[in-house]
């Protein structure tokens, strides 16, 4: 049985010719249309296919998780536990033991694996709830500089690294998220090693070269940058050129990514579960990749 879209194509072809068509010609047109539909490349779908590998790129957030030096640590206070004595929190407990478990959370917006909305570094930039949904499920391109980062904590992801990636994998996909894999995620269990501050308090962590970011936002079609460190800028930066170039161009960033070594450098799709609190500059998020 022919698909409706095939028959629609056939009838459209007949009408455009404006001439009567015989039975044999009709079946020939149907067959040709069916063959074209068979060999035409299928469109990529946003949802993971059956049997796809799914990788969580999100760190588990705890009170000891490393934060930007001087920022508030994540805190979680129990409000009620199942079986607790009655509480004044409405349906959580009304004259009877609580039947719900509930916590109060406190954290800086830029804590754990999180999103930087354009407004984080651009006065007129989009706030986090305004990031278009179609920019949150996109192709993922992972640029691996972990070899250099093992020897040089201050190394940068450069324009040449991007060009080398393209030499190996072809042009960056349209509307993609470009993530830096420096291997830094394995340090997250040791906050001092993760922030890697010297005696003067300067962090020594990898980041994007601002020149590479300018290249990506001007000459490539990206929607976001990602890093496995606390910042898309190198820790020692005092000018935050990567932030200003990316967020100033309307792109967003995801920082403190985990498990980038578990996804292919090319061919994966990423979903960024960005928060939606009105007027936010960003916030913790759940990020998944599949391939």
Short mmCIF file of C-alpha atoms in Angstrom, two decimals, residues 154-284:
data_model
loop_
_atom_site.label_atom_id
_atom_site.label_comp_id
_atom_site.label_asym_id
_atom_site.label_seq_id
_atom_site.Cartn_x
_atom_site.Cartn_y
_atom_site.Cartn_z
CA UNK A 154 46.65 26.35 31.45
CA UNK A 155 46.25 24.96 27.93
CA UNK A 156 43.63 26.47 25.64
CA UNK A 157 41.31 25.03 23.00
CA UNK A 158 42.43 26.92 19.91
CA UNK A 159 41.13 27.69 16.45
CA UNK A 160 43.62 25.12 15.14
CA UNK A 161 42.06 22.47 17.39
CA UNK A 162 38.71 23.18 15.74
CA UNK A 163 40.25 22.99 12.26
CA UNK A 164 41.97 19.73 13.17
CA UNK A 165 38.62 18.34 14.37
CA UNK A 166 37.07 19.28 11.03
CA UNK A 167 39.98 17.69 9.17
CA UNK A 168 39.16 14.42 10.94
CA UNK A 169 35.35 14.57 10.96
CA UNK A 170 34.25 17.05 8.33
CA UNK A 171 32.62 20.45 8.90
CA UNK A 172 31.04 21.12 12.26
CA UNK A 173 27.33 20.24 12.15
CA UNK A 174 24.89 23.11 11.78
CA UNK A 175 23.53 24.44 15.07
CA UNK A 176 25.80 22.32 17.22
CA UNK A 177 27.23 22.48 20.73
CA UNK A 178 31.03 22.42 20.75
CA UNK A 179 32.38 20.92 23.97
CA UNK A 180 35.94 21.00 25.29
CA UNK A 181 37.07 17.69 26.76
CA UNK A 182 40.13 18.40 28.90
CA UNK A 183 39.68 15.35 31.13
CA UNK A 184 39.09 17.69 34.07
CA UNK A 185 35.89 15.95 35.19
CA UNK A 186 37.85 13.20 36.95
CA UNK A 187 39.09 15.81 39.46
CA UNK A 188 35.60 16.73 40.68
CA UNK A 189 35.81 14.50 43.76
CA UNK A 190 38.75 16.60 44.97
CA UNK A 191 37.67 20.27 45.00
CA UNK A 192 41.15 21.68 45.54
CA UNK A 193 42.48 19.74 42.55
CA UNK A 194 39.48 20.79 40.46
CA UNK A 195 39.91 24.54 41.07
CA UNK A 196 43.72 24.09 41.04
CA UNK A 197 44.56 27.43 42.65
CA UNK A 198 48.10 28.57 43.23
CA UNK A 199 49.34 30.39 46.34
CA UNK A 200 47.98 33.68 44.95
CA UNK A 201 44.51 32.17 44.49
CA UNK A 202 44.75 32.05 40.68
CA UNK A 203 43.07 29.03 39.12
CA UNK A 204 45.00 26.99 36.58
CA UNK A 205 42.42 25.17 34.48
CA UNK A 206 41.96 24.75 30.71
CA UNK A 207 39.50 26.80 28.68
CA UNK A 208 38.60 28.15 25.25
CA UNK A 209 40.92 30.60 23.56
CA UNK A 210 38.77 33.71 22.93
CA UNK A 211 40.08 33.75 19.35
CA UNK A 212 38.68 30.24 18.84
CA UNK A 213 35.32 31.38 20.20
CA UNK A 214 35.26 34.39 17.88
CA UNK A 215 35.96 32.01 15.00
CA UNK A 216 33.16 29.65 16.06
CA UNK A 217 30.50 32.34 16.47
CA UNK A 218 31.45 34.23 13.29
CA UNK A 219 32.43 31.49 10.87
CA UNK A 220 30.58 28.41 12.11
CA UNK A 221 26.95 27.73 12.98
CA UNK A 222 27.01 26.90 16.70
CA UNK A 223 24.38 27.41 19.39
CA UNK A 224 26.52 26.77 22.46
CA UNK A 225 29.88 25.95 23.99
CA UNK A 226 30.58 23.40 26.69
CA UNK A 227 33.44 22.71 29.10
CA UNK A 228 34.31 20.13 31.73
CA UNK A 229 35.84 22.84 33.93
CA UNK A 230 34.17 25.53 36.03
CA UNK A 231 34.34 27.98 33.14
CA UNK A 232 34.58 28.08 29.37
CA UNK A 233 37.37 30.62 30.01
CA UNK A 234 40.72 29.43 31.32
CA UNK A 235 40.89 29.67 35.10
CA UNK A 236 43.61 32.29 34.99
CA UNK A 237 41.63 34.63 32.73
CA UNK A 238 40.81 38.09 34.06
CA UNK A 239 39.13 39.37 30.88
CA UNK A 240 36.69 36.45 30.30
CA UNK A 241 37.02 36.76 26.55
CA UNK A 242 35.40 33.39 25.82
CA UNK A 243 32.30 34.34 27.80
CA UNK A 244 32.04 37.77 26.23
CA UNK A 245 32.49 36.44 22.70
CA UNK A 246 30.04 33.56 23.03
CA UNK A 247 27.32 34.98 25.26
CA UNK A 248 27.64 38.38 23.64
CA UNK A 249 26.80 36.71 20.32
CA UNK A 250 23.62 35.18 21.77
CA UNK A 251 25.08 31.72 22.36
CA UNK A 252 24.79 29.92 25.68
CA UNK A 253 27.32 27.79 27.56
CA UNK A 254 27.21 24.63 29.64
CA UNK A 255 29.96 24.22 32.20
CA UNK A 256 31.25 21.46 34.49
CA UNK A 257 30.28 18.68 32.08
CA UNK A 258 31.02 15.07 33.02
CA UNK A 259 31.84 11.93 31.02
CA UNK A 260 32.77 13.60 27.74
CA UNK A 261 35.30 10.82 27.20
CA UNK A 262 32.37 8.38 27.06
CA UNK A 263 30.78 9.92 23.96
CA UNK A 264 32.19 9.97 20.43
CA UNK A 265 33.90 13.14 19.28
CA UNK A 266 31.43 13.30 16.39
CA UNK A 267 27.94 11.94 15.76
CA UNK A 268 26.24 12.31 19.15
CA UNK A 269 23.19 14.42 20.01
CA UNK A 270 22.99 16.36 23.27
CA UNK A 271 19.94 17.47 25.26
CA UNK A 272 20.36 20.32 27.74
CA UNK A 273 17.68 20.33 30.43
CA UNK A 274 17.96 24.03 31.19
CA UNK A 275 15.99 25.52 34.11
CA UNK A 276 13.18 27.99 33.48
CA UNK A 277 13.13 30.42 36.41
CA UNK A 278 12.17 33.82 35.02
CA UNK A 279 15.01 36.28 34.61
CA UNK A 280 17.70 33.75 35.49
CA UNK A 281 21.30 34.06 34.35
CA UNK A 282 21.60 30.27 34.23
CA UNK A 283 21.25 27.34 36.58
CA UNK A 284 22.00 23.70 37.32
#
